[in-house]
Structure formats: structure tokens, C-alpha cells
Amino acid sequence: MIKHILSLLLIPLMLYAQEPIKPGAHLLKNPERWLHAVDDRAVGLLDKGELSNLFTNYGILTDFHLANPALHWPRAGSDVQHYGFGSGLILVADDQVIASIYDQSSSALDFGWEAYDGSLGMYHNDERNDFNTSGDDITPFLAFSDIRETWPEQDGVSTWPGYFRENLQVPGQYVEGEFTSDRDIFAVFQDVYGLGLRVHQTAYSYGRYYAEDLIIFRFRLFNDGDESFDSCYVGYQADLKPDFYADDYINYWQIEPYTESPSFFYKWDHNGVAQRDDSSHFEDLWEGPVGWLGMGMLETPDDLGITSFHYYHDDYSPIENEYFAAILQNDTASTLEDIDRYFHGDDPAFDDPALWQETDKDSLPGSEITFTIGSGPFSLAPGDSIDFAIVYAIGADSAALRQNVDMAYFMAHEASYQGSGPPATPHLTAVPGDGLVKLFWDNRAESSVDAISNEVDFEGYRIYKSEDFGATWGEPITNFFGDEIGWQPIVQFDLADSITGLDPAYGANFPTANKWLGDDTGIQHSYTDTDVSNGLEVWYCITAYDKGVFDPTDPSRT
């Protein structure tokens, strides 16, 4: 049960009887379509790591005003430790701008992206239960890779609607039934203008130590229409707040060897002290450090790299399409009112972070900075598609953030977004006999290559047995604190390589660790279970495990 840890604001579902307050270009594009889309809307919860986030299938990637967690960090942090206050996908397609905005401060309500028609039942489950419904008991969850109850059904069978992980040994192939992260979430949305633009969105959340402080979104943009778009720009607005006081700084990194221009943009707090907007301290309401956080583009259309970065005071965050177009196209000559608020320095494409004082409104150290990044131009002909991706990352300080960012770019470019995972699952065959069951399995797991270390690190097999139709799988295993975290296998086979005994990560600091690495039994590919009774149904399960790479200075790395 995960519904109790998130919160949704129902305001977007209640506004359909009201006129939007902001006039002009910010009016709802198609009110009838918007009303119908409510049925197809759903949310995704990324919470496998320390950084958690709730996002939508209508273009909003994080927004505390709409729902939370909103880039909440760390896991043990209090309810005030949210860093995401507005970030979404923006597309300029020739003269048309598509963006979804929900901004309470400006009474702005504008969904240029909407859930794809028929998403409910096609891309996520249409039957509500405790496993597939969010914290408001109404809004559905999107399809989560680790919760089959969220998957749509085809002919009565739960079916994953998205992409499986890429086969690192055979690029371009996907491994059916296996996923990229500890939770992949899939969604589809479309533009509301009838342009025929459709987006596949896949989000990744990692519970592994090296990626627990980052969240990744991948996008595949399709042109299903009849018109060709010759000048497209994709971008993102980012209202990321280290705390709630206007004393932040901004900078960027070029992530070599993967980018030739600045590609990750980050903010940090002036004094590292969590403060409210009246400058008072949160004190015991804040757990741990004030994070350094930011976002970057891991992939860009046609490998263009990031071609625009512009920051501004949060009070001047654009809500009109013309401003987004000018910012993403670096149009310093635009005649729009106060356009100079969005350009700082001599480079029309990249603002100079040292000029942050130009955005300052209160003469305090630092400022309340929001920024926009983008990439273009690129073309999109009918029937074409193009890929791009972003990462949100956070760390306790500059060094920790940079380590997390480097890992994100490495995973994206060297491991198709995958981290270290278990070996491939063996195929298990059971042959019943008189008072026995013979089990056989293949050796596919033994050649599995770890995505991060690039090593073959297979160590052994564990076989489990259930006599209650899968409710339990043997005697419980407990961790250092006595919590039940797994099951005792009926038999285990491991390589005779002197890697034996209890996993070195076992201990008070790592409460999920309690794995026996083996006894140097040697590997087998068959086993006969004689502890069975004729006529009684039993289930078997086999898992393969690896040895990990143990660092005695940091047992979490095993």
C-alpha cells in the first residue's frame, strides 16, 4: 500500500465550471476536450530512491501546487522538504507553442498537453483498487512496472503498455519482461490543438545507492498528423527551490565527454540554512542538509545539445506562449514587453550565471531564480519520431550533486539508463514424478553482464517452493532488526570461488540486507525435490544472484 504517502490537490478537477482568471493567450484551448480528458488523466509516483516525485500524463513533471511529493528529498525528510514547484514539457512547433502550466501564484491554468484519448484502460488500468489508485482515492495511477495491478488488461491479461529494457549486448533489441529501473512508469499524452503530436513518456526511479538521488524522464515525440514541422524546439521550465527564501544562486556544468556545451543546470542556497519566505528558520522541521539540485538534458533531438538557457526572477515566470517561444529561440530582438528580463549577458543562447543580481528584487544575497532550458531547431515530418530525455538530481553539496549527475549521464549514454541489476532470469522446468518433482533450468544467467561494472558477476541460484499458491515461499528471513524481508530457499547453488557466507552489507546501516552468498557448492542445473505428496499442488521459483562489487569502506555498494 503506497497511497498514504502522497497528496493530490483536486483543484484541477474542480475548475471546469469556472472561467480561467488569466485572460488572452492563457485561456483554455479546448474546454470540451479538457473536460473529457479528466477521465484519462492519471499520475505516476517515483519513490524507489531518496528522491521522490509525483507527475502527470498531461505534461506537468513536478509541481508542489498541484500534487506531492514534488521532488521530495531525502526519504526521511519532513513534509516541508519538497524542491519541485513547477516544471513541465514545452514544445515550439513552427508557430505553435505547447506547454502545460499550473501556477497558483498567477492563477494560471493552461494544459497544452493532455492525456491521450482512451488512456484509461489502454495505457493504465481502469479498475480502481488500493494498488492502482492515488492518495485522493479517485485519480488512477499510471502503469508502474513493479505493480501489475496498474497495468491495462488485454483479453483479461495484465499487459505492460510501455517499453522493456534494452538488451545491452544487442543494441536496438528489448528484453521482454525486464525493466530499466526499479520502477518504470509509462504514459502517453497529446497536444490539444489537433496538430497530431503524441508523446510517449517513460519515467525511471532507482532504489540503488548510486542512483537513489536522481529521477529520469525519457520522451519520444511522434508526428501523427499530415503537416510537417520544420522548426521545432523542445524545452522545460524549472522552478526548483532549495528552500522557501529568495537567497539562491545558479550555475551549470558541461558533462564531458557526453556534451560539448553546458547541459546540467543547478541551484543552491546562499547559506545552506532552510528558511521560510519570511526568513525564519525551519529548525527541527527540516531533516538533514538543504539540497543542491538541478536538471539537465541527457538526450537532445538530433544530438543538438542544449541550445538555450535563460533564467529570471520567479515572479516573472512566463505564462504566455509568445514568451516561451522567444526564450527557447533566443530571440533577444523580440518586441514583447520586458523581454530583457529573460536574457543576461552577451551570449544570446546561454545566460551568464554571474549576472544573477539582475534578477534580484530585494537586495538580499541570492535571488528567487527560475530557468528554462531547451534544444532546437529540428524538423518533424509526418510519421517521424524523435527522442530526448532529462534528469532531475540532488545532493547534499556540490560534490555529491556532481557525482550523481555524472552517474546519470554515464547510465544514459553507456548503459541505456540501466543500473546494476540481477542476472537474467533462468527458464525453469518442473517434471512431476511419484513422490518427487525434478527441476531443470538453463544457464542464461551465468553470462549476464553488469550494466555499470561491465563485468560478468553471476554468483549463484536460489530455488524457492510454495505450498499455499504463492502466499509464502518458505521460512521467513529477517534483517538486522528482525523485520521479515524475504524467504529461505529450499536449495542454493553457488560458484566455488571463495565468495561465501553473509552478504557484507548486513548490519544496522543497511536494513534491507540479509543475503547468504553461498557455501562454494558449485553450480548445478537440476534438482530433485522429494519432499512432496502426490496430488498436492506446489509452486517453484528460481532466482539468479550476483556477487556485487564489495567496498569495505562502503558496504552499501555490494
Coordinates of C-alpha atoms in Angstrom, one line a residue:
M1 CA 0.0 0.0 0.0
I2 CA 1.6 3.3 -1.1
K3 CA -1.4 5.7 -1.3
H4 CA -0.9 7.2 2.2
I5 CA 2.4 8.8 1.4
L6 CA 1.2 11.2 -1.4
S7 CA -1.2 14.0 -1.6
L8 CA -3.2 15.3 -4.6
L9 CA -4.9 18.7 -4.8
L10 CA -8.2 18.3 -6.6
I11 CA -8.4 21.9 -7.8
P12 CA -7.7 21.0 -11.5
L13 CA -10.7 18.6 -11.4
M14 CA -13.0 21.2 -9.9
L15 CA -12.3 24.2 -12.1
Y16 CA -14.2 23.0 -15.1
A17 CA -17.3 25.1 -14.0
Q18 CA -15.2 28.3 -13.8
E19 CA -13.6 30.6 -16.3
P20 CA -9.9 30.8 -16.0
I21 CA -8.7 34.1 -14.4
K22 CA -5.8 34.9 -16.7
P23 CA -7.1 36.4 -20.0
G24 CA -5.8 36.3 -23.5
A25 CA -3.5 33.6 -24.7
H26 CA -3.9 31.8 -21.4
L27 CA -7.5 30.7 -22.0
L28 CA -8.2 27.0 -22.2
K29 CA -7.6 25.8 -25.7
N30 CA -10.5 23.4 -25.9
P31 CA -12.8 23.3 -22.8
E32 CA -14.8 20.3 -24.1
R33 CA -11.6 18.3 -24.8
W34 CA -10.3 19.3 -21.3
L35 CA -13.4 18.0 -19.6
H36 CA -13.3 14.7 -21.5
A37 CA -9.6 14.4 -20.7
V38 CA -10.2 14.3 -17.0
D39 CA -11.3 10.7 -17.4
D40 CA -8.0 9.7 -18.9
R41 CA -5.7 11.6 -16.5
A42 CA -3.5 9.7 -14.2
V43 CA -0.4 10.2 -12.1
G44 CA 2.9 8.4 -11.5
L45 CA 4.7 8.1 -8.2
L46 CA 8.5 7.8 -8.4
D47 CA 9.6 6.8 -4.9
K48 CA 12.1 3.9 -5.0
G49 CA 15.0 6.1 -4.0
E50 CA 15.7 9.0 -1.7
L51 CA 14.3 11.5 -4.3
S52 CA 10.5 11.1 -4.8
N53 CA 8.1 12.8 -7.1
L54 CA 4.6 12.7 -8.4
F55 CA 3.9 13.6 -12.1
T56 CA 1.1 13.6 -14.6
N57 CA 0.2 12.3 -18.1
Y58 CA -0.6 15.9 -19.3
G59 CA 2.8 17.5 -19.4
I60 CA 3.5 18.5 -15.8
L61 CA 6.6 16.8 -14.4
T62 CA 6.7 18.2 -10.9
D63 CA 4.6 20.9 -9.2
F64 CA 4.0 21.1 -5.4
H65 CA 1.0 23.3 -6.0
L66 CA -0.7 20.5 -7.9
A67 CA 0.4 17.4 -6.1
N68 CA 3.1 16.0 -3.9
P69 CA 5.7 14.5 -3.3
A70 CA 7.3 17.1 -5.6
L71 CA 11.0 16.3 -5.7
H72 CA 10.9 15.4 -2.0
W73 CA 14.3 14.6 -0.5
P74 CA 15.5 12.8 1.4
R75 CA 13.2 9.9 2.1
A76 CA 13.3 10.6 5.9
G77 CA 12.8 14.4 5.3
S78 CA 9.8 16.2 6.7
D79 CA 6.7 17.3 4.8
V80 CA 8.3 20.7 4.1
Q81 CA 11.2 19.3 2.1
H82 CA 9.9 19.5 -1.4
Y83 CA 12.0 21.1 -4.1
G84 CA 9.8 21.0 -7.2
F85 CA 7.4 24.0 -7.6
G86 CA 6.7 23.8 -11.3
S87 CA 8.4 22.0 -14.2
G88 CA 6.9 20.8 -17.5
L89 CA 7.5 20.0 -21.1
I90 CA 7.4 22.8 -23.6
L91 CA 7.4 22.4 -27.4
V92 CA 7.6 25.0 -30.1
A93 CA 6.4 23.5 -33.4
D94 CA 6.8 26.2 -36.0
D95 CA 4.5 29.0 -34.8
Q96 CA 2.6 26.9 -32.2
V97 CA 3.7 26.6 -28.6
I98 CA 2.5 23.6 -26.5
A99 CA 3.0 23.8 -22.7
S100 CA 1.1 22.7 -19.6
I101 CA 1.2 25.1 -16.7
Y102 CA -0.5 25.1 -13.3
D103 CA 0.6 28.2 -11.3
Q104 CA -1.4 29.3 -8.3
S105 CA 0.6 32.4 -7.9
S106 CA -0.6 33.8 -11.2
S107 CA -4.0 32.0 -11.3
A108 CA -2.6 30.3 -14.4
L109 CA -4.3 27.2 -15.7
D110 CA -3.2 26.1 -19.1
F111 CA -2.9 22.5 -20.4
G112 CA -1.4 22.4 -23.9
W113 CA -0.7 18.7 -23.3
E114 CA -3.5 16.3 -22.3
A115 CA -3.8 12.7 -21.6
Y116 CA -4.1 10.7 -24.8
D117 CA -7.7 9.8 -25.7
G118 CA -8.6 6.4 -24.3
S119 CA -5.6 6.2 -21.9
L120 CA -7.8 4.8 -19.2
G121 CA -7.9 1.2 -20.0
M122 CA -5.5 1.4 -22.9
Y123 CA -2.3 2.6 -21.0
H124 CA -3.3 2.2 -17.4
N125 CA -5.8 0.0 -15.5
D126 CA -9.4 1.2 -15.4
E127 CA -10.5 -0.8 -12.3
R128 CA -9.8 1.1 -9.1
N129 CA -8.3 -0.7 -6.1
D130 CA -5.8 0.1 -3.3
F131 CA -2.8 -0.8 -5.6
N132 CA -3.7 1.4 -8.5
T133 CA -5.4 4.5 -7.0
S134 CA -3.6 7.6 -5.7
G135 CA -4.0 9.3 -2.4
D136 CA -7.2 11.1 -3.2
D137 CA -8.9 7.7 -3.7
I138 CA -10.0 8.9 -7.2
T139 CA -7.1 9.6 -9.5
P140 CA -5.7 6.4 -11.2
F141 CA -2.0 5.6 -11.2
L142 CA -0.2 5.2 -14.5
A143 CA 1.3 1.9 -15.3
F144 CA 4.1 1.0 -12.8
S145 CA 6.5 -1.7 -13.9
D146 CA 6.5 -3.2 -10.3
I147 CA 2.8 -3.1 -9.7
R148 CA 0.9 -5.3 -12.1
E149 CA -2.5 -4.0 -10.8
T150 CA -1.7 -0.7 -12.6
W151 CA -1.3 -2.4 -16.0
P152 CA -4.1 -2.3 -18.5
E153 CA -5.7 -5.6 -19.4
Q154 CA -5.8 -7.2 -22.9
D155 CA -8.2 -10.1 -23.2
G156 CA -8.2 -10.4 -19.4
V157 CA -4.4 -10.4 -19.1
S158 CA -2.4 -7.6 -17.4
T159 CA -0.2 -6.3 -20.1
W160 CA 2.7 -3.8 -19.8
P161 CA 1.9 -0.9 -22.2
G162 CA 5.4 0.6 -22.4
Y163 CA 9.0 -0.3 -23.3
F164 CA 11.1 -3.0 -21.8
R165 CA 14.8 -2.5 -21.1
E166 CA 17.3 -2.5 -24.0
N167 CA 19.5 -5.5 -24.5
L168 CA 23.0 -4.1 -23.8
Q169 CA 24.6 -7.0 -25.7
V170 CA 22.3 -6.5 -28.8
P171 CA 21.6 -2.7 -29.1
G172 CA 18.1 -2.0 -30.5
Q173 CA 16.6 -5.1 -29.1
Y174 CA 14.4 -5.1 -26.0
V175 CA 14.3 -7.8 -23.3
E176 CA 10.6 -8.7 -22.8
G177 CA 9.5 -8.8 -19.2
E178 CA 12.6 -6.9 -17.9
F179 CA 12.7 -3.2 -17.0
T180 CA 15.2 -0.4 -16.9
S181 CA 14.9 0.9 -13.4
D182 CA 13.4 -0.3 -10.1
R183 CA 10.2 1.4 -11.2
D184 CA 9.5 2.3 -14.8
I185 CA 6.3 4.4 -15.3
F186 CA 4.7 4.8 -18.8
A187 CA 2.3 7.4 -20.1
V188 CA 1.1 8.8 -23.4
F189 CA -0.2 12.3 -24.0
Q190 CA -1.1 14.5 -27.0
D191 CA -1.4 18.2 -27.9
V192 CA -4.8 19.8 -27.5
Y193 CA -4.6 21.8 -30.8
G194 CA -5.2 18.9 -33.1
L195 CA -1.7 19.0 -34.5
G196 CA -1.3 15.3 -34.3
L197 CA 1.6 15.4 -31.8
R198 CA 1.8 12.5 -29.5
V199 CA 4.4 11.8 -26.7
H200 CA 5.5 8.6 -25.1
Q201 CA 6.8 9.4 -21.6
T202 CA 8.8 6.9 -19.6
A203 CA 10.0 7.8 -16.1
Y204 CA 12.6 5.9 -14.0
S205 CA 13.1 5.7 -10.3
Y206 CA 16.1 3.9 -8.7
G207 CA 16.5 2.4 -5.3
R208 CA 20.2 1.6 -5.8
Y209 CA 22.7 3.7 -3.8
Y210 CA 24.4 5.2 -6.9
A211 CA 21.1 6.5 -8.5
E212 CA 18.8 7.0 -5.5
D213 CA 19.1 10.8 -5.7
L214 CA 18.0 11.2 -9.3
I215 CA 14.9 10.8 -11.4
I216 CA 14.9 10.4 -15.2
F217 CA 12.2 11.1 -17.8
R218 CA 12.5 9.9 -21.4
F219 CA 10.3 11.2 -24.2
R220 CA 9.5 10.0 -27.7
L221 CA 7.7 12.6 -29.8
F222 CA 5.6 11.4 -32.7
N223 CA 4.1 13.4 -35.6
D224 CA 0.8 11.5 -36.3
G225 CA -0.6 14.4 -38.3
D226 CA -0.4 15.4 -42.0
E227 CA 1.7 18.5 -41.7
S228 CA 5.5 18.7 -41.5
F229 CA 7.1 20.9 -38.8
D230 CA 10.3 22.5 -40.0
S231 CA 11.4 24.4 -36.9
C232 CA 10.8 22.7 -33.6
Y233 CA 12.3 23.4 -30.2
V234 CA 11.8 21.3 -27.1
G235 CA 12.3 22.7 -23.6
Y236 CA 11.5 22.8 -19.9
Q237 CA 10.8 25.4 -17.4
A238 CA 12.2 24.7 -13.9
D239 CA 11.0 26.3 -10.7
L240 CA 13.3 24.4 -8.3
K241 CA 13.6 25.8 -4.7
P242 CA 16.3 24.8 -2.3
D243 CA 14.2 26.3 0.4
F244 CA 11.5 28.9 0.5
Y245 CA 13.6 32.0 0.9
A246 CA 14.8 34.1 -2.0
D247 CA 18.5 33.6 -1.5
D248 CA 19.6 31.1 -4.2
Y249 CA 22.3 31.0 -6.8
I250 CA 22.5 29.3 -10.2
N251 CA 25.2 27.8 -12.3
Y252 CA 25.8 25.0 -14.9
W253 CA 28.2 22.2 -15.8
Q254 CA 29.3 20.7 -19.1
I255 CA 29.3 16.9 -18.6
E256 CA 32.3 15.6 -20.6
P257 CA 32.7 13.5 -22.6
Y258 CA 29.0 13.4 -23.3
T259 CA 28.2 17.1 -24.1
E260 CA 30.0 19.9 -25.8
S261 CA 28.1 22.7 -24.2
P262 CA 26.5 23.3 -20.8
S263 CA 24.0 20.6 -20.1
F264 CA 23.2 20.4 -16.4
F265 CA 21.8 23.5 -14.6
Y266 CA 21.6 23.7 -10.8
K267 CA 20.8 25.9 -7.9
W268 CA 21.9 26.1 -4.3
D269 CA 21.0 28.0 -1.1
H270 CA 23.1 31.1 -0.1
N271 CA 23.7 30.0 3.5
G272 CA 22.7 26.3 3.5
V273 CA 20.0 27.1 6.1
A274 CA 16.4 26.1 5.5
Q275 CA 14.3 29.3 5.7
R276 CA 10.7 30.3 5.1
D277 CA 9.7 33.2 2.9
D278 CA 9.8 35.4 5.9
S279 CA 13.4 34.4 6.6
S280 CA 12.5 32.4 9.8
H281 CA 14.3 29.0 10.1
F282 CA 12.5 25.7 9.8
E283 CA 14.8 24.3 12.6
D284 CA 13.7 20.9 13.7
L285 CA 11.1 20.7 10.8
W286 CA 14.0 20.2 8.4
E287 CA 15.9 16.9 8.3
G288 CA 19.5 17.0 7.0
P289 CA 21.1 19.5 4.7
V290 CA 19.5 21.9 2.2
G291 CA 20.0 20.1 -1.1
W292 CA 21.8 21.3 -4.2
L293 CA 19.6 20.4 -7.1
G294 CA 19.1 20.9 -10.7
M295 CA 18.1 19.4 -14.1
G296 CA 19.7 18.6 -17.3
M297 CA 19.1 17.1 -20.7
L298 CA 20.6 13.6 -21.1
E299 CA 19.5 13.3 -24.7
T300 CA 18.6 16.1 -27.2
P301 CA 16.9 15.9 -30.6
D302 CA 19.4 15.1 -33.4
D303 CA 22.2 15.4 -30.8
L304 CA 21.9 19.1 -31.0
G305 CA 22.8 19.6 -27.3
I306 CA 21.2 22.3 -25.2
T307 CA 20.9 25.4 -27.3
S308 CA 19.2 27.8 -24.8
F309 CA 19.5 28.5 -21.1
H310 CA 17.8 31.6 -19.6
Y311 CA 16.9 32.5 -16.0
Y312 CA 14.7 35.1 -14.5
H313 CA 13.0 36.0 -11.2
D314 CA 10.2 33.6 -10.3
D315 CA 7.7 36.5 -10.2
Y316 CA 8.3 36.9 -14.0
S317 CA 8.0 33.2 -14.9
P318 CA 6.4 33.1 -18.4
I319 CA 2.8 32.0 -18.7
E320 CA 2.1 33.2 -22.2
N321 CA 3.2 31.2 -25.2
E322 CA 4.9 34.0 -27.0
Y323 CA 7.5 34.3 -24.2
F324 CA 8.3 30.6 -24.2
A325 CA 8.9 30.8 -28.0
A326 CA 11.2 33.8 -27.7
I327 CA 13.2 32.3 -24.8
L328 CA 13.7 28.9 -26.5
Q329 CA 14.6 30.5 -29.8
N330 CA 17.0 33.0 -28.1
D331 CA 15.1 35.9 -29.7
T332 CA 16.7 38.9 -28.0
A333 CA 15.2 41.2 -30.6
S334 CA 11.6 40.3 -29.7
T335 CA 9.3 43.2 -29.2
L336 CA 7.5 41.5 -26.3
E337 CA 7.2 43.7 -23.2
D338 CA 10.1 43.4 -20.7
I339 CA 11.8 40.7 -22.8
D340 CA 15.1 41.8 -21.3
R341 CA 14.1 40.1 -18.1
Y342 CA 14.9 36.8 -19.7
F343 CA 18.4 37.4 -21.2
H344 CA 21.5 38.1 -19.2
G345 CA 25.0 38.6 -20.7
D346 CA 26.5 38.8 -24.2
D347 CA 25.6 35.3 -25.3
P348 CA 22.1 35.2 -26.6
A349 CA 21.9 31.4 -26.1
F350 CA 23.3 31.0 -22.6
D351 CA 22.8 33.4 -19.8
D352 CA 25.7 34.3 -17.6
P353 CA 25.1 32.9 -14.1
A354 CA 27.4 35.6 -12.6
L355 CA 24.7 38.2 -13.5
W356 CA 22.1 36.7 -11.2
Q357 CA 21.8 40.1 -9.4
E358 CA 19.9 41.4 -12.5
T359 CA 17.1 39.2 -11.3
D360 CA 17.3 40.3 -7.6
K361 CA 14.3 42.3 -6.3
D362 CA 15.1 42.6 -2.6
S363 CA 18.9 43.3 -2.3
L364 CA 19.4 40.1 -0.4
P365 CA 22.2 37.6 -1.1
G366 CA 21.0 35.4 -3.9
S367 CA 17.6 35.6 -5.7
E368 CA 14.4 33.6 -6.4
I369 CA 15.5 32.2 -9.7
T370 CA 13.5 30.1 -12.2
F371 CA 15.0 29.0 -15.5
T372 CA 14.2 27.5 -18.9
I373 CA 16.4 25.2 -21.0
G374 CA 15.8 23.9 -24.5
S375 CA 17.2 22.4 -27.7
G376 CA 16.5 23.1 -31.4
P377 CA 15.7 23.7 -34.1
F378 CA 14.8 20.3 -35.5
S379 CA 12.2 19.1 -38.0
L380 CA 9.5 16.5 -37.6
A381 CA 7.8 15.2 -40.8
P382 CA 4.6 13.2 -40.8
G383 CA 5.2 9.7 -39.4
D384 CA 8.6 10.7 -37.8
S385 CA 9.5 10.4 -34.2
I386 CA 12.4 11.9 -32.2
D387 CA 13.8 11.1 -28.7
F388 CA 15.0 13.3 -25.8
A389 CA 15.5 12.9 -22.1
I390 CA 16.0 14.8 -18.9
V391 CA 17.2 14.2 -15.3
Y392 CA 16.4 15.8 -12.0
A393 CA 19.2 15.3 -9.5
I394 CA 20.0 16.4 -6.0
G395 CA 22.9 16.1 -3.5
A396 CA 23.9 17.3 0.0
D397 CA 26.6 19.6 -1.5
S398 CA 28.3 20.4 -4.8
A399 CA 30.5 17.3 -4.8
A400 CA 27.6 14.9 -4.1
L401 CA 25.4 16.5 -6.7
R402 CA 28.2 16.3 -9.3
Q403 CA 28.7 12.6 -8.5
N404 CA 25.0 11.9 -9.0
V405 CA 24.9 13.9 -12.2
D406 CA 28.0 12.1 -13.7
M407 CA 26.3 8.8 -12.9
A408 CA 23.1 9.9 -14.6
Y409 CA 25.0 10.8 -17.8
F410 CA 27.0 7.6 -17.7
M411 CA 23.9 5.5 -17.3
A412 CA 22.2 7.3 -20.1
H413 CA 25.0 7.1 -22.6
E414 CA 26.8 3.9 -21.6
A415 CA 24.1 1.6 -20.2
S416 CA 20.8 2.7 -21.8
Y417 CA 19.6 4.1 -18.5
Q418 CA 20.2 0.9 -16.7
G419 CA 22.0 0.3 -13.4
S420 CA 23.4 -2.8 -11.8
G421 CA 20.7 -5.4 -11.6
P422 CA 20.3 -9.1 -11.1
P423 CA 21.4 -11.6 -13.7
A424 CA 19.0 -12.7 -16.4
T425 CA 16.1 -14.9 -15.0
P426 CA 16.7 -18.6 -15.8
H427 CA 14.0 -20.7 -17.5
L428 CA 12.7 -23.3 -15.0
T429 CA 11.0 -26.6 -16.0
A430 CA 9.3 -28.9 -13.5
V431 CA 8.7 -32.6 -14.2
P432 CA 6.5 -34.4 -11.7
G433 CA 7.1 -38.0 -10.6
D434 CA 5.9 -40.4 -7.9
G435 CA 6.6 -38.6 -4.7
L436 CA 9.1 -36.2 -6.3
V437 CA 9.5 -33.3 -8.7
K438 CA 12.5 -32.9 -10.9
L439 CA 13.6 -29.3 -11.7
F440 CA 15.7 -28.2 -14.6
W441 CA 16.9 -24.8 -15.7
D442 CA 19.2 -23.2 -18.3
N443 CA 22.4 -21.3 -17.8
R444 CA 21.5 -17.9 -19.4
A445 CA 22.1 -16.1 -16.1
E446 CA 25.7 -17.1 -16.0
S447 CA 26.7 -14.9 -18.9
S448 CA 24.9 -11.7 -17.7
V449 CA 27.0 -8.6 -17.9
D450 CA 26.5 -5.9 -15.2
A451 CA 25.4 -2.6 -16.7
I452 CA 27.7 -0.5 -14.5
S453 CA 30.8 -2.6 -14.0
N454 CA 30.6 -4.2 -17.4
E455 CA 31.7 -7.5 -15.7
V456 CA 30.1 -10.9 -15.6
D457 CA 29.4 -11.1 -11.9
F458 CA 27.0 -14.1 -11.7
E459 CA 27.3 -16.0 -8.4
G460 CA 24.5 -18.5 -7.9
Y461 CA 20.9 -19.8 -7.9
R462 CA 18.3 -19.9 -5.2
I463 CA 15.2 -22.2 -5.6
Y464 CA 12.0 -21.4 -3.6
K465 CA 8.9 -23.5 -3.0
S466 CA 5.3 -22.5 -2.1
E467 CA 2.7 -24.9 -0.8
D468 CA 0.0 -22.2 -0.4
F469 CA -0.4 -21.0 -4.0
G470 CA 2.3 -18.3 -3.7
A471 CA 1.2 -16.7 -0.4
T472 CA 4.5 -17.8 1.2
W473 CA 7.8 -19.2 -0.2
G474 CA 9.4 -20.9 2.7
E475 CA 10.7 -19.8 6.2
P476 CA 10.9 -16.0 6.6
I477 CA 14.3 -14.3 6.5
T478 CA 14.8 -11.3 8.8
N479 CA 17.2 -8.4 8.7
F480 CA 19.4 -6.9 11.4
F481 CA 16.3 -5.5 13.2
G482 CA 14.2 -8.7 13.0
D483 CA 12.0 -7.4 10.2
E484 CA 10.9 -10.0 7.7
I485 CA 12.4 -9.2 4.3
G486 CA 12.4 -12.4 2.3
W487 CA 12.2 -16.2 2.2
Q488 CA 14.6 -19.1 2.9
P489 CA 15.2 -21.1 -0.4
I490 CA 14.9 -24.9 -0.3
V491 CA 18.3 -25.1 -2.0
Q492 CA 21.1 -22.8 -3.1
F493 CA 23.9 -23.4 -5.6
D494 CA 26.9 -21.0 -6.0
L495 CA 30.2 -20.8 -7.7
A496 CA 33.2 -22.4 -5.9
D497 CA 35.1 -19.1 -5.8
S498 CA 35.6 -18.5 -2.1
I499 CA 32.7 -15.9 -2.0
T500 CA 30.6 -17.3 0.8
G501 CA 28.6 -16.5 3.9
L502 CA 26.5 -13.5 4.8
D503 CA 26.4 -10.5 2.5
P504 CA 29.0 -8.0 3.8
A505 CA 26.4 -5.2 3.7
Y506 CA 24.4 -6.9 6.5
G507 CA 24.2 -4.6 9.5
A508 CA 22.3 -1.8 11.2
N509 CA 23.2 0.8 8.5
F510 CA 21.6 -1.3 5.7
P511 CA 18.3 -2.8 7.0
T512 CA 17.3 -4.4 3.7
A513 CA 20.5 -6.5 3.5
N514 CA 20.5 -10.2 4.7
K515 CA 21.6 -12.5 1.9
W516 CA 23.6 -15.6 2.1
L517 CA 26.1 -15.6 -0.7
G518 CA 26.6 -19.4 -0.6
D519 CA 28.9 -22.2 0.5
D520 CA 31.0 -22.9 -2.6
T521 CA 28.7 -25.8 -3.5
G522 CA 29.4 -25.5 -7.2
I523 CA 26.8 -24.8 -9.9
Q524 CA 24.1 -27.3 -10.9
H525 CA 21.3 -27.0 -13.4
S526 CA 18.9 -29.6 -11.9
Y527 CA 17.4 -30.5 -8.5
T528 CA 15.1 -33.2 -7.3
D529 CA 12.6 -32.3 -4.6
T530 CA 11.4 -35.4 -2.7
D531 CA 9.5 -33.5 0.0
V532 CA 6.2 -33.6 -1.9
S533 CA 3.0 -35.5 -1.7
N534 CA 1.2 -37.0 -4.7
G535 CA -1.9 -35.0 -5.7
L536 CA -1.0 -31.8 -3.8
E537 CA -0.1 -28.7 -5.9
V538 CA 3.2 -27.0 -5.3
W539 CA 4.8 -24.0 -6.9
Y540 CA 8.5 -23.4 -7.6
C541 CA 10.5 -20.2 -8.3
I542 CA 14.2 -19.8 -9.3
T543 CA 16.3 -16.7 -8.9
A544 CA 19.8 -15.9 -10.0
Y545 CA 22.0 -13.6 -8.0
D546 CA 25.4 -11.8 -8.5
K547 CA 28.3 -11.3 -6.2
G548 CA 28.3 -7.5 -6.4
V549 CA 31.4 -5.4 -6.1
F550 CA 32.2 -5.0 -2.4
D551 CA 33.8 -1.9 -1.0
P552 CA 34.7 -2.4 2.7
T553 CA 34.6 1.4 3.2
D554 CA 31.0 1.5 2.0
P555 CA 29.1 -1.8 2.4
S556 CA 26.1 -0.3 0.6
R557 CA 28.0 -0.8 -2.6
T558 CA 27.8 -4.6 -2.5

